[in-house]
Coordinates of C-alpha atoms in Angstrom, one line a residue:
M1 CA 72.4 -7.7 -120.4
G2 CA 69.7 -10.2 -121.5
V3 CA 68.1 -10.3 -124.9
K4 CA 64.6 -8.7 -124.9
K5 CA 61.8 -11.2 -125.3
A6 CA 59.3 -10.9 -128.0
R7 CA 55.9 -10.5 -126.5
I8 CA 53.1 -12.5 -128.0
V9 CA 49.6 -11.4 -126.9
I10 CA 46.7 -13.9 -127.6
V11 CA 43.3 -12.3 -127.8
G12 CA 40.7 -14.8 -126.5
G13 CA 41.0 -17.6 -124.0
G14 CA 39.0 -20.3 -125.9
M15 CA 40.2 -23.5 -127.5
A16 CA 42.4 -21.8 -130.3
G17 CA 44.0 -19.3 -127.9
L18 CA 44.9 -21.7 -125.3
V19 CA 46.3 -24.2 -127.8
A20 CA 48.5 -21.5 -129.2
A21 CA 49.6 -20.5 -125.7
N22 CA 50.2 -24.1 -124.7
K23 CA 52.3 -24.7 -127.7
L24 CA 54.4 -21.6 -127.4
C25 CA 55.0 -22.0 -123.7
T26 CA 56.0 -25.7 -123.8
S27 CA 58.3 -25.5 -126.9
A28 CA 62.1 -25.7 -126.4
R29 CA 63.7 -22.3 -125.7
S30 CA 60.3 -20.6 -125.6
G31 CA 61.1 -19.1 -122.1
E32 CA 64.2 -17.4 -123.5
L33 CA 62.5 -16.0 -126.6
F34 CA 58.8 -15.3 -125.8
E35 CA 56.6 -13.6 -123.2
V36 CA 53.2 -15.0 -123.7
V37 CA 50.1 -13.2 -122.6
V38 CA 46.5 -14.4 -123.0
V39 CA 43.9 -11.6 -122.6
E40 CA 40.3 -12.8 -122.1
G41 CA 37.4 -10.4 -122.1
G42 CA 35.2 -12.7 -119.9
N43 CA 35.5 -14.0 -116.4
R44 CA 36.3 -17.6 -117.5
I45 CA 38.4 -19.4 -120.0
G46 CA 37.0 -21.7 -122.7
G47 CA 35.1 -19.4 -125.0
R48 CA 32.4 -21.3 -126.7
I49 CA 33.2 -24.3 -124.6
H50 CA 31.3 -24.0 -121.3
T51 CA 30.5 -27.0 -119.1
S52 CA 27.9 -26.3 -116.3
E53 CA 25.5 -28.2 -114.1
F54 CA 21.7 -28.3 -114.1
M55 CA 19.6 -30.1 -111.5
G56 CA 22.6 -32.3 -110.6
D57 CA 23.5 -33.3 -114.1
R58 CA 26.6 -32.2 -116.0
I59 CA 25.7 -30.4 -119.2
E60 CA 27.3 -28.4 -122.0
M61 CA 26.1 -24.9 -122.7
G62 CA 28.2 -24.7 -125.9
A63 CA 30.4 -27.2 -127.6
T64 CA 29.0 -30.7 -126.8
W65 CA 30.6 -33.4 -129.1
I66 CA 33.9 -34.7 -130.1
H67 CA 33.1 -35.1 -133.7
G68 CA 35.0 -38.2 -134.6
I69 CA 37.4 -39.8 -132.1
G70 CA 39.8 -41.0 -134.8
G71 CA 42.7 -38.7 -135.0
S72 CA 41.0 -36.1 -132.7
P73 CA 43.5 -34.3 -130.5
L74 CA 40.7 -33.6 -128.0
Y75 CA 39.9 -37.2 -127.7
R76 CA 43.6 -37.9 -127.0
I77 CA 43.7 -35.2 -124.3
A78 CA 40.5 -36.4 -122.7
Q79 CA 41.9 -39.9 -122.5
E80 CA 45.2 -38.8 -120.9
I81 CA 43.5 -36.8 -118.2
G82 CA 40.8 -39.5 -117.4
A83 CA 37.9 -37.2 -118.5
L84 CA 36.0 -39.9 -120.4
H85 CA 34.5 -41.5 -117.3
S86 CA 32.6 -39.9 -114.4
P87 CA 30.4 -41.1 -111.5
Q88 CA 28.2 -38.1 -112.1
P89 CA 25.7 -38.4 -114.9
W90 CA 26.4 -36.2 -118.0
E91 CA 24.7 -35.0 -121.2
R92 CA 24.3 -37.7 -123.8
M93 CA 26.2 -40.2 -121.8
D94 CA 24.2 -43.0 -123.7
S95 CA 24.5 -41.3 -127.1
F96 CA 21.2 -41.5 -129.1
P97 CA 18.6 -44.2 -129.1
E98 CA 18.2 -46.4 -132.1
K99 CA 14.4 -46.0 -132.3
P100 CA 13.1 -42.5 -131.3
I101 CA 9.4 -41.8 -131.2
T102 CA 8.2 -39.6 -134.0
V103 CA 5.0 -37.7 -133.5
A104 CA 3.4 -35.4 -136.1
E105 CA 1.4 -32.3 -135.2
G106 CA -2.0 -33.1 -134.0
G107 CA -0.9 -36.2 -132.2
L108 CA -0.2 -38.7 -135.0
L109 CA 2.3 -41.4 -134.1
V110 CA 4.4 -42.0 -137.2
D111 CA 5.5 -45.5 -138.2
P112 CA 9.3 -45.8 -138.0
S113 CA 9.4 -47.4 -141.5
L114 CA 8.1 -44.2 -143.0
V115 CA 10.5 -42.0 -141.1
E116 CA 13.4 -44.3 -142.2
S117 CA 12.3 -44.1 -145.8
I118 CA 12.4 -40.3 -145.9
S119 CA 15.6 -40.2 -143.7
E120 CA 17.4 -42.4 -146.1
L121 CA 16.4 -40.0 -149.0
Y122 CA 17.6 -37.0 -147.0
L123 CA 20.8 -38.7 -145.9
N124 CA 21.7 -39.9 -149.3
L125 CA 21.0 -36.4 -150.8
M126 CA 23.5 -34.9 -148.2
D127 CA 26.0 -37.7 -148.8
F128 CA 25.8 -36.9 -152.6
A129 CA 26.4 -33.1 -151.8
K130 CA 29.4 -34.1 -149.7
G131 CA 30.8 -36.4 -152.5
K132 CA 30.3 -39.5 -150.3
P133 CA 29.0 -43.0 -151.4
L134 CA 25.3 -43.3 -150.8
H135 CA 24.6 -45.3 -147.6
H136 CA 21.5 -47.3 -148.5
D137 CA 22.6 -51.0 -148.7
N138 CA 19.6 -52.5 -150.7
D139 CA 19.8 -52.5 -154.5
D140 CA 16.0 -52.9 -154.9
E141 CA 13.0 -51.2 -153.3
D142 CA 12.0 -53.1 -150.3
N143 CA 8.5 -54.0 -149.0
S144 CA 8.5 -50.8 -146.8
G145 CA 8.5 -48.6 -149.8
H146 CA 12.2 -47.6 -149.5
C147 CA 13.8 -46.3 -152.7
S148 CA 16.8 -48.2 -154.0
R149 CA 20.3 -46.7 -153.7
Q150 CA 20.3 -46.2 -157.5
E151 CA 17.0 -44.4 -157.4
H152 CA 18.4 -42.1 -154.6
Y153 CA 21.5 -41.5 -156.8
D154 CA 19.3 -40.6 -159.8
I155 CA 17.2 -38.2 -157.8
A156 CA 20.4 -36.5 -156.4
N157 CA 21.9 -36.3 -159.9
E158 CA 18.8 -34.7 -161.2
A159 CA 18.6 -32.2 -158.3
A160 CA 22.3 -31.4 -158.7
A161 CA 21.9 -30.9 -162.5
A162 CA 19.0 -28.5 -161.9
T163 CA 20.8 -26.5 -159.2
T164 CA 24.1 -26.1 -160.9
E165 CA 22.4 -24.1 -163.6
V166 CA 22.6 -21.3 -161.0
E167 CA 26.0 -20.0 -160.5
D168 CA 26.1 -20.2 -156.7
V169 CA 24.0 -23.1 -155.4
S170 CA 22.6 -23.4 -151.9
V171 CA 22.2 -26.6 -149.9
G172 CA 18.6 -25.6 -149.3
S173 CA 17.7 -25.4 -153.1
F174 CA 19.5 -28.7 -153.8
L175 CA 17.6 -30.5 -151.1
R176 CA 14.2 -29.1 -152.2
R177 CA 14.9 -30.1 -155.8
G178 CA 15.8 -33.6 -154.5
L179 CA 12.5 -33.8 -152.7
N180 CA 10.6 -32.6 -155.7
A181 CA 12.3 -35.2 -157.9
Y182 CA 11.4 -37.9 -155.4
W183 CA 7.8 -37.0 -155.5
A184 CA 7.7 -36.7 -159.2
S185 CA 8.7 -40.3 -159.3
R186 CA 5.8 -41.3 -156.9
T187 CA 2.3 -42.3 -158.2
N188 CA -0.8 -40.2 -157.4
S189 CA -2.3 -43.3 -155.5
E190 CA 0.5 -43.0 -153.1
N191 CA -0.5 -39.5 -152.0
A192 CA -4.1 -40.1 -150.9
D193 CA -5.2 -38.9 -147.4
F194 CA -4.2 -41.9 -145.4
C195 CA -4.6 -40.7 -141.9
S196 CA -7.4 -39.0 -140.1
N197 CA -7.5 -37.9 -136.5
G198 CA -10.5 -35.7 -135.9
S199 CA -10.0 -32.7 -138.2
N200 CA -6.4 -33.6 -139.0
K201 CA -6.0 -35.3 -142.4
W202 CA -2.3 -36.0 -143.4
S203 CA -1.6 -37.0 -147.0
R204 CA 1.6 -39.1 -147.5
E205 CA 3.1 -36.2 -149.4
S206 CA 2.5 -33.6 -146.6
L207 CA 3.7 -35.9 -143.9
E208 CA 7.0 -37.0 -145.8
K209 CA 7.6 -33.3 -146.6
A210 CA 7.2 -32.6 -142.8
I211 CA 9.7 -35.4 -142.0
F212 CA 12.1 -34.1 -144.6
A213 CA 11.8 -30.6 -143.0
M214 CA 12.6 -32.1 -139.6
H215 CA 16.0 -33.3 -141.0
E216 CA 16.6 -29.9 -142.7
N217 CA 16.2 -28.3 -139.2
T218 CA 18.6 -30.7 -137.9
E219 CA 21.1 -29.5 -140.6
R220 CA 20.4 -25.9 -139.4
T221 CA 21.8 -26.8 -135.9
Y222 CA 24.6 -28.8 -137.4
T223 CA 25.8 -25.9 -139.5
S224 CA 24.4 -22.8 -137.7
A225 CA 22.9 -21.7 -141.0
G226 CA 19.6 -20.2 -139.9
D227 CA 18.4 -20.8 -143.5
L228 CA 19.7 -23.6 -145.6
F229 CA 19.2 -21.5 -148.7
N230 CA 22.1 -19.4 -147.3
L231 CA 24.4 -22.4 -147.0
S232 CA 26.8 -23.0 -150.0
F233 CA 26.4 -26.3 -151.8
N234 CA 29.7 -25.9 -153.5
A235 CA 31.8 -25.9 -150.2
E236 CA 30.2 -29.1 -148.8
R237 CA 32.8 -31.4 -150.4
E238 CA 35.8 -29.6 -148.9
Y239 CA 34.4 -30.0 -145.3
E240 CA 36.1 -33.0 -143.6
L241 CA 34.8 -35.1 -140.8
L242 CA 37.1 -37.0 -138.5
P243 CA 36.6 -40.8 -138.6
D244 CA 34.9 -43.0 -135.9
E245 CA 32.2 -42.4 -133.5
E246 CA 31.1 -39.2 -131.9
I247 CA 31.1 -38.9 -128.1
T248 CA 30.6 -36.4 -125.3
I249 CA 33.1 -36.0 -122.5
A250 CA 32.0 -37.5 -119.1
R251 CA 33.8 -34.8 -117.1
G252 CA 32.9 -32.0 -119.4
Y253 CA 34.5 -30.3 -122.3
S254 CA 35.9 -27.7 -119.9
S255 CA 38.2 -30.4 -118.5
V256 CA 40.1 -30.4 -121.8
I257 CA 40.3 -26.6 -121.6
E258 CA 41.6 -26.8 -118.0
A259 CA 44.3 -29.3 -119.0
L260 CA 45.6 -27.1 -121.8
A261 CA 45.7 -24.1 -119.3
S262 CA 47.2 -26.0 -116.5
V263 CA 50.8 -26.0 -118.0
L264 CA 50.9 -22.2 -118.6
P265 CA 53.1 -20.2 -116.2
P266 CA 51.2 -18.2 -113.6
G267 CA 50.0 -14.8 -114.8
V268 CA 49.8 -15.8 -118.5
I269 CA 46.1 -15.7 -118.5
R270 CA 44.5 -12.4 -117.7
L271 CA 40.6 -12.4 -117.4
R272 CA 38.3 -9.5 -117.7
Q273 CA 40.7 -7.8 -120.2
K274 CA 38.4 -7.1 -123.1
V275 CA 40.2 -5.6 -126.2
K276 CA 38.6 -2.4 -127.5
K277 CA 41.1 -1.6 -130.3
I278 CA 44.2 -3.1 -131.9
E279 CA 46.6 -0.8 -133.6
W280 CA 49.2 -2.1 -136.1
L281 CA 51.6 -0.9 -138.7
P282 CA 50.7 -1.8 -142.2
D283 CA 53.5 0.0 -143.9
A284 CA 56.7 2.1 -143.2
T285 CA 55.4 5.3 -144.4
K286 CA 52.9 6.0 -141.5
P287 CA 54.5 4.9 -138.2
R288 CA 52.2 5.2 -135.3
W289 CA 55.0 6.0 -132.8
S290 CA 58.6 7.2 -133.0
S291 CA 60.4 3.9 -132.2
V292 CA 58.9 0.4 -132.3
E293 CA 61.7 -1.0 -130.3
D294 CA 61.3 1.5 -127.5
H295 CA 57.6 0.9 -127.2
G296 CA 57.8 -2.8 -127.1
G297 CA 56.5 -3.8 -130.6
P298 CA 54.5 -2.8 -133.7
V299 CA 51.1 -3.7 -132.2
K300 CA 49.3 -1.8 -129.4
L301 CA 46.2 -3.2 -127.7
Y302 CA 43.8 -1.0 -125.9
F303 CA 41.4 -2.4 -123.3
E304 CA 37.9 -1.3 -122.1
D305 CA 39.3 -0.6 -118.7
G306 CA 41.6 2.2 -120.1
S307 CA 44.8 0.2 -120.0
S308 CA 47.0 -0.6 -123.0
M309 CA 49.7 -3.1 -124.0
F310 CA 52.4 -3.4 -126.7
A311 CA 53.2 -6.5 -128.5
N312 CA 55.5 -7.9 -131.2
H313 CA 52.8 -10.3 -132.4
A314 CA 49.0 -10.6 -131.6
I315 CA 47.1 -13.8 -132.3
V316 CA 43.4 -12.8 -132.6
T317 CA 41.1 -15.7 -131.9
V318 CA 37.8 -13.8 -131.4
S319 CA 34.7 -15.2 -133.1
L320 CA 33.8 -14.5 -136.7
G321 CA 30.7 -12.8 -135.2
V322 CA 32.9 -10.3 -133.3
L323 CA 34.9 -9.7 -136.5
K324 CA 31.7 -9.0 -138.5
A325 CA 30.6 -6.6 -135.8
G326 CA 33.9 -4.8 -136.1
I327 CA 33.4 -4.4 -139.9
R328 CA 30.0 -2.8 -139.3
E329 CA 31.3 -0.4 -136.7
E330 CA 33.9 0.8 -139.1
A331 CA 31.2 2.8 -140.9
S332 CA 30.7 5.0 -137.7
G333 CA 34.4 5.4 -137.0
G334 CA 34.8 2.4 -134.8
G335 CA 36.0 -1.1 -135.4
L336 CA 38.4 -3.4 -133.7
F337 CA 41.5 -2.7 -135.9
D338 CA 43.3 0.6 -136.6
P339 CA 43.9 1.0 -139.5
Q340 CA 41.1 -1.2 -140.6
L341 CA 41.8 -4.5 -142.1
P342 CA 42.7 -4.7 -145.8
C343 CA 39.9 -5.2 -148.3
F344 CA 40.7 -9.0 -148.9
K345 CA 40.3 -9.6 -145.2
R346 CA 37.1 -7.5 -144.7
D347 CA 35.5 -9.1 -147.8
A348 CA 36.2 -12.6 -146.5
I349 CA 34.7 -11.7 -143.1
S350 CA 31.7 -10.1 -144.6
R351 CA 30.9 -13.0 -146.9
L352 CA 31.3 -16.0 -144.7
G353 CA 28.4 -17.1 -142.6
F354 CA 28.1 -17.1 -138.8
G355 CA 24.9 -18.3 -137.2
V356 CA 23.2 -18.8 -133.8
V357 CA 22.5 -22.1 -132.2
N358 CA 21.2 -22.2 -128.6
K359 CA 20.4 -25.2 -126.3
L360 CA 17.4 -25.2 -124.1
F361 CA 17.3 -27.4 -120.9
L362 CA 14.1 -27.9 -119.0
H363 CA 13.5 -29.9 -115.8
L364 CA 10.3 -32.0 -115.9
A365 CA 8.3 -31.2 -112.8
D366 CA 6.9 -34.1 -110.7
K367 CA 3.3 -35.0 -111.3
D368 CA 0.8 -35.9 -108.6
E369 CA 0.6 -39.6 -108.1
D370 CA -2.1 -41.1 -110.1
E371 CA -2.9 -44.2 -112.1
V372 CA -3.0 -44.5 -115.9
D373 CA -3.9 -47.8 -117.5
G374 CA -2.6 -49.5 -114.3
M375 CA 0.7 -47.7 -114.3
T376 CA 1.8 -44.8 -112.0
S377 CA 2.7 -41.6 -113.7
C378 CA 4.6 -39.9 -110.9
S379 CA 8.0 -40.6 -112.5
P380 CA 7.5 -41.1 -116.2
E381 CA 10.4 -42.0 -118.4
F382 CA 10.3 -39.3 -121.1
P383 CA 11.3 -40.7 -124.6
F384 CA 13.5 -39.4 -127.2
L385 CA 10.8 -37.5 -129.1
Q386 CA 11.1 -36.3 -132.6
L387 CA 8.5 -33.5 -133.6
V388 CA 7.1 -33.3 -137.1
F389 CA 5.4 -29.9 -137.8
D390 CA 3.0 -29.3 -140.6
Q391 CA 4.8 -27.4 -143.5
S392 CA 1.9 -26.7 -145.8
S393 CA -1.7 -26.5 -144.7
K394 CA -2.9 -24.2 -142.0
S395 CA -5.7 -26.6 -141.3
L396 CA -3.2 -29.0 -139.7
R397 CA -1.5 -26.4 -137.5
Q398 CA -2.2 -26.1 -133.9
G399 CA -2.6 -22.4 -133.5
K400 CA -1.3 -21.9 -130.0
I401 CA 2.1 -23.4 -130.6
P402 CA 4.6 -20.5 -130.5
W403 CA 6.4 -19.7 -133.7
W404 CA 9.8 -20.1 -132.2
M405 CA 9.2 -23.7 -131.4
R406 CA 7.9 -24.7 -135.0
R407 CA 11.4 -25.6 -136.4
T408 CA 12.5 -27.6 -133.3
V409 CA 13.5 -31.0 -134.2
S410 CA 13.3 -33.0 -130.9
L411 CA 12.7 -32.9 -127.2
C412 CA 14.5 -35.6 -125.3
P413 CA 16.1 -36.4 -122.0
I414 CA 19.8 -35.8 -121.8
Y415 CA 20.3 -39.5 -121.0
K416 CA 17.9 -42.3 -120.2
K417 CA 15.5 -41.7 -117.2
S418 CA 16.8 -38.2 -116.8
R419 CA 14.2 -35.5 -116.0
V420 CA 16.3 -32.9 -117.7
L421 CA 15.0 -32.4 -121.3
L422 CA 16.9 -30.9 -124.0
S423 CA 16.0 -29.0 -127.3
W424 CA 18.1 -27.2 -129.9
L425 CA 17.1 -24.1 -131.7
A426 CA 18.8 -22.2 -134.6
G427 CA 18.5 -19.0 -136.4
E428 CA 15.9 -16.5 -135.6
E429 CA 14.2 -18.9 -133.3
A430 CA 17.4 -19.2 -131.3
L431 CA 17.6 -15.5 -131.0
E432 CA 14.0 -15.2 -129.9
L433 CA 14.7 -17.8 -127.2
E434 CA 17.3 -15.6 -125.7
S435 CA 14.8 -12.7 -125.2
L436 CA 12.1 -14.9 -123.6
K437 CA 11.3 -15.1 -119.9
E438 CA 11.6 -18.5 -118.3
E439 CA 7.8 -18.8 -117.6
D440 CA 7.1 -17.9 -121.3
I441 CA 9.6 -20.7 -122.3
S442 CA 8.0 -23.3 -120.1
K443 CA 4.6 -22.3 -121.2
G444 CA 5.5 -22.3 -124.9
V445 CA 7.1 -25.8 -124.7
S446 CA 4.1 -27.2 -122.8
T447 CA 1.8 -25.7 -125.2
T448 CA 3.7 -27.3 -128.1
L449 CA 3.5 -30.8 -126.5
A450 CA -0.1 -30.3 -125.9
G451 CA -0.5 -29.4 -129.6
F452 CA 0.8 -32.9 -130.3
N453 CA -1.8 -34.5 -128.0
A454 CA 0.8 -36.6 -126.2
T455 CA 1.5 -35.4 -122.7
D456 CA 1.6 -38.6 -120.7
W457 CA 4.9 -40.0 -121.9
L458 CA 4.9 -43.1 -119.9
L459 CA 1.6 -44.1 -121.4
L460 CA 2.9 -43.1 -124.9
R461 CA 6.0 -45.2 -124.5
H462 CA 3.9 -48.1 -123.2
R463 CA 1.5 -48.0 -126.1
Y464 CA 4.3 -47.2 -128.7
D465 CA 6.4 -50.2 -127.6
S466 CA 3.4 -52.6 -128.0
L467 CA 2.2 -51.2 -131.2
H468 CA 1.9 -53.8 -134.0
H469 CA -0.8 -52.3 -136.1
H470 CA -1.2 -49.0 -137.7
N471 CA -3.5 -47.0 -140.0
L472 CA -3.0 -46.9 -143.7
N473 CA 0.7 -46.3 -144.7
G474 CA 2.0 -46.5 -141.2
V475 CA 0.4 -43.7 -139.1
S476 CA -1.5 -44.5 -135.8
N477 CA -4.3 -42.6 -134.4
G478 CA -3.3 -39.8 -132.0
I479 CA -2.9 -40.2 -128.3
D480 CA -4.6 -37.7 -126.1
G481 CA -2.6 -37.5 -122.9
G482 CA -4.9 -35.2 -120.9
S483 CA -3.1 -32.7 -118.6
R484 CA -0.1 -30.8 -119.8
L485 CA 3.4 -31.5 -118.8
K486 CA 5.0 -28.9 -116.5
F487 CA 8.6 -27.7 -116.2
D488 CA 9.9 -26.1 -112.9
K489 CA 13.3 -25.1 -114.0
V490 CA 14.6 -23.7 -117.3
L491 CA 18.2 -23.1 -118.5
K492 CA 19.2 -21.6 -121.9
S493 CA 22.4 -20.6 -123.7
R494 CA 22.6 -17.1 -125.0
W495 CA 25.4 -17.1 -127.7
G496 CA 23.8 -14.7 -130.1
R497 CA 23.5 -11.7 -127.9
D498 CA 26.8 -12.2 -125.8
P499 CA 29.1 -9.4 -127.0
L500 CA 32.1 -11.7 -126.6
F501 CA 30.7 -14.1 -129.3
L502 CA 27.7 -12.7 -131.1
G503 CA 26.8 -16.2 -132.4
S504 CA 27.8 -19.8 -132.4
Y505 CA 29.9 -21.0 -135.2
S506 CA 30.8 -20.4 -138.9
Y507 CA 29.6 -21.8 -142.1
V508 CA 30.4 -21.1 -145.8
A509 CA 27.6 -19.0 -147.0
V510 CA 26.2 -18.5 -150.5
G511 CA 28.4 -15.9 -152.2
S512 CA 31.4 -17.1 -150.1
S513 CA 33.8 -20.0 -150.6
S514 CA 36.3 -22.0 -148.8
D515 CA 39.0 -19.5 -150.1
D516 CA 37.5 -17.0 -147.7
L517 CA 38.4 -19.2 -144.7
D518 CA 42.0 -19.2 -146.0
S519 CA 41.9 -15.4 -146.4
L520 CA 40.7 -15.0 -142.9
A521 CA 43.6 -17.2 -141.7
E522 CA 46.3 -15.1 -143.5
P523 CA 48.5 -13.0 -141.2
L524 CA 49.2 -9.3 -141.5
P525 CA 51.0 -7.6 -143.0
R526 CA 50.0 -9.9 -146.0
A527 CA 53.5 -10.3 -147.4
P528 CA 57.1 -9.5 -146.4
I529 CA 57.6 -5.7 -146.8
E530 CA 61.1 -4.3 -147.2
G531 CA 62.1 -1.6 -144.8
E532 CA 61.0 -1.1 -141.1
V533 CA 57.7 -2.9 -141.1
P534 CA 57.8 -6.1 -138.8
P535 CA 56.2 -9.2 -140.3
L536 CA 53.5 -11.3 -138.5
Q537 CA 52.1 -8.4 -136.5
I538 CA 48.5 -9.8 -136.6
L539 CA 47.8 -13.5 -136.8
F540 CA 44.3 -15.0 -136.9
A541 CA 43.1 -18.3 -135.3
G542 CA 39.7 -19.9 -134.4
E543 CA 37.4 -22.4 -136.0
A544 CA 36.4 -19.9 -138.8
T545 CA 40.0 -20.0 -140.1
D546 CA 40.3 -23.7 -140.7
R547 CA 39.4 -24.6 -144.3
T548 CA 38.2 -28.1 -143.8
H549 CA 37.3 -28.2 -140.0
Y550 CA 35.4 -25.0 -139.5
S551 CA 32.6 -24.9 -136.9
T552 CA 34.3 -27.6 -134.8
T553 CA 36.4 -27.5 -131.6
H554 CA 39.0 -29.6 -133.3
G555 CA 39.1 -27.0 -136.1
A556 CA 39.8 -24.4 -133.4
Y557 CA 42.5 -26.6 -132.0
F558 CA 44.3 -27.1 -135.3
S559 CA 44.1 -23.3 -136.0
G560 CA 45.8 -22.4 -132.7
L561 CA 48.5 -25.0 -133.3
R562 CA 48.9 -23.6 -136.8
E563 CA 49.6 -20.0 -135.6
A564 CA 51.8 -21.1 -132.8
N565 CA 53.9 -23.1 -135.3
R566 CA 54.1 -20.1 -137.6
L567 CA 55.6 -18.0 -134.9
L568 CA 57.9 -20.8 -133.8
Q569 CA 59.2 -21.2 -137.4
H570 CA 59.6 -17.4 -137.6
Y571 CA 61.9 -17.6 -134.6
C572 CA 63.6 -20.8 -135.9
C573 CA 62.5 -22.9 -133.0

């Protein structure tokens, strides 16, 4: 008579879940010891990785980048399966341009040197927050007005000293204090109105603050923190980036997912099996059933289709957003776990941040053939466009621009000469995007571009490339492009309202700490218990359980590997 195998049920078929399943199924003697089952609530594997196509181009609806190819297991897999090259065009196949065009609200074309100056200030402040060396190479202020590295360091030190007076500092408050310290070091003569375009008058201060805000909004999409005043400053130095360049995957991120799943035995992955409740045995005094052995394990999973399954171990890889929703539902007698999770676990889930980031793809409609300055505009090459929105004075605001576009950072082709444009939205703007109809989105983006008075991008690029003179302090007069650009197809992601995710990725919020990530990763029961209570009933994986790589796909990978190894060690494999 054969020895009964331990059943390991993995909840979620995303990166973390499939890595755990892959490791368990391919380890020596695993076939003798384990029965591995992956239950996925949706109709596909991949979780927040979802490669798709739009107008003939390969795009990513979710995870997009390998964040550092040095030491990345995902890069290694993509290399091994030949996924880094493709004859079909793909999103960001040519990375980012060195010289994007920056336009301020009202149609003011901003000199790159002005953008570079504020960009260096912002990046150095963030480097300081992360404990990294400041990146500016010049020791003295140059002719373009750039601050020296020492001045940036002094500004960052001053901002840090002011913010650390508060017990729990936010990245937003640190950055704002840094910007204020920078402006306190400037002279009044540097803040005169130096650009006029009709009724629009930008001072140097208002324009530089708007450029600074553009970088803050980029940080919102990087971190998923809808408001940087909710993002913990103290946790920044623990976050680790993998070295070397960042790339996208030519054949799509889903190719890595498919490679991980390809070695699993038939029947391991079960789609459309959404877990409704997970019962477990926290102690020996309140058994849920008469005999754990007879029923197949100390964990019982209930599914929305009415079926159920026993397990010796469950690896829960659902998103932090789903865990947060489960905590909220406990107040009305619901929740994912029965009994509910212990206080240390619930508190960590509640304190950590989990935000929404969505991607918006638009296909640029063909224009009627016409002549503009001797050039046809039927097939314009849309540039990589950075949008600078007014932050202070309503007099500069173009009233018809919808509010959900006002913290958008850029609108750009997904690769050179593509007619598919991409924009990123975070926070409440990203949630609003999910509720909008396609025609309202198309109209809103067109209205936004019209508010920047630059709608003939072929003409704009031609003039921009040939610009050698600017108005005072480096801003040219606005360009009135005439008719509005139109979009004939729209595609958007919907991570915030998808019940399987309820958001995009995690961050360490003010009031939380990196210790909460470790608490979330801790298996249950928390410590070995004498008596009849089996250990390692509930294990946790997913990007939100990795202390130094949260919010990333490689963080999810590492977490799945960690929990698989924990079980292998438990069974002395």
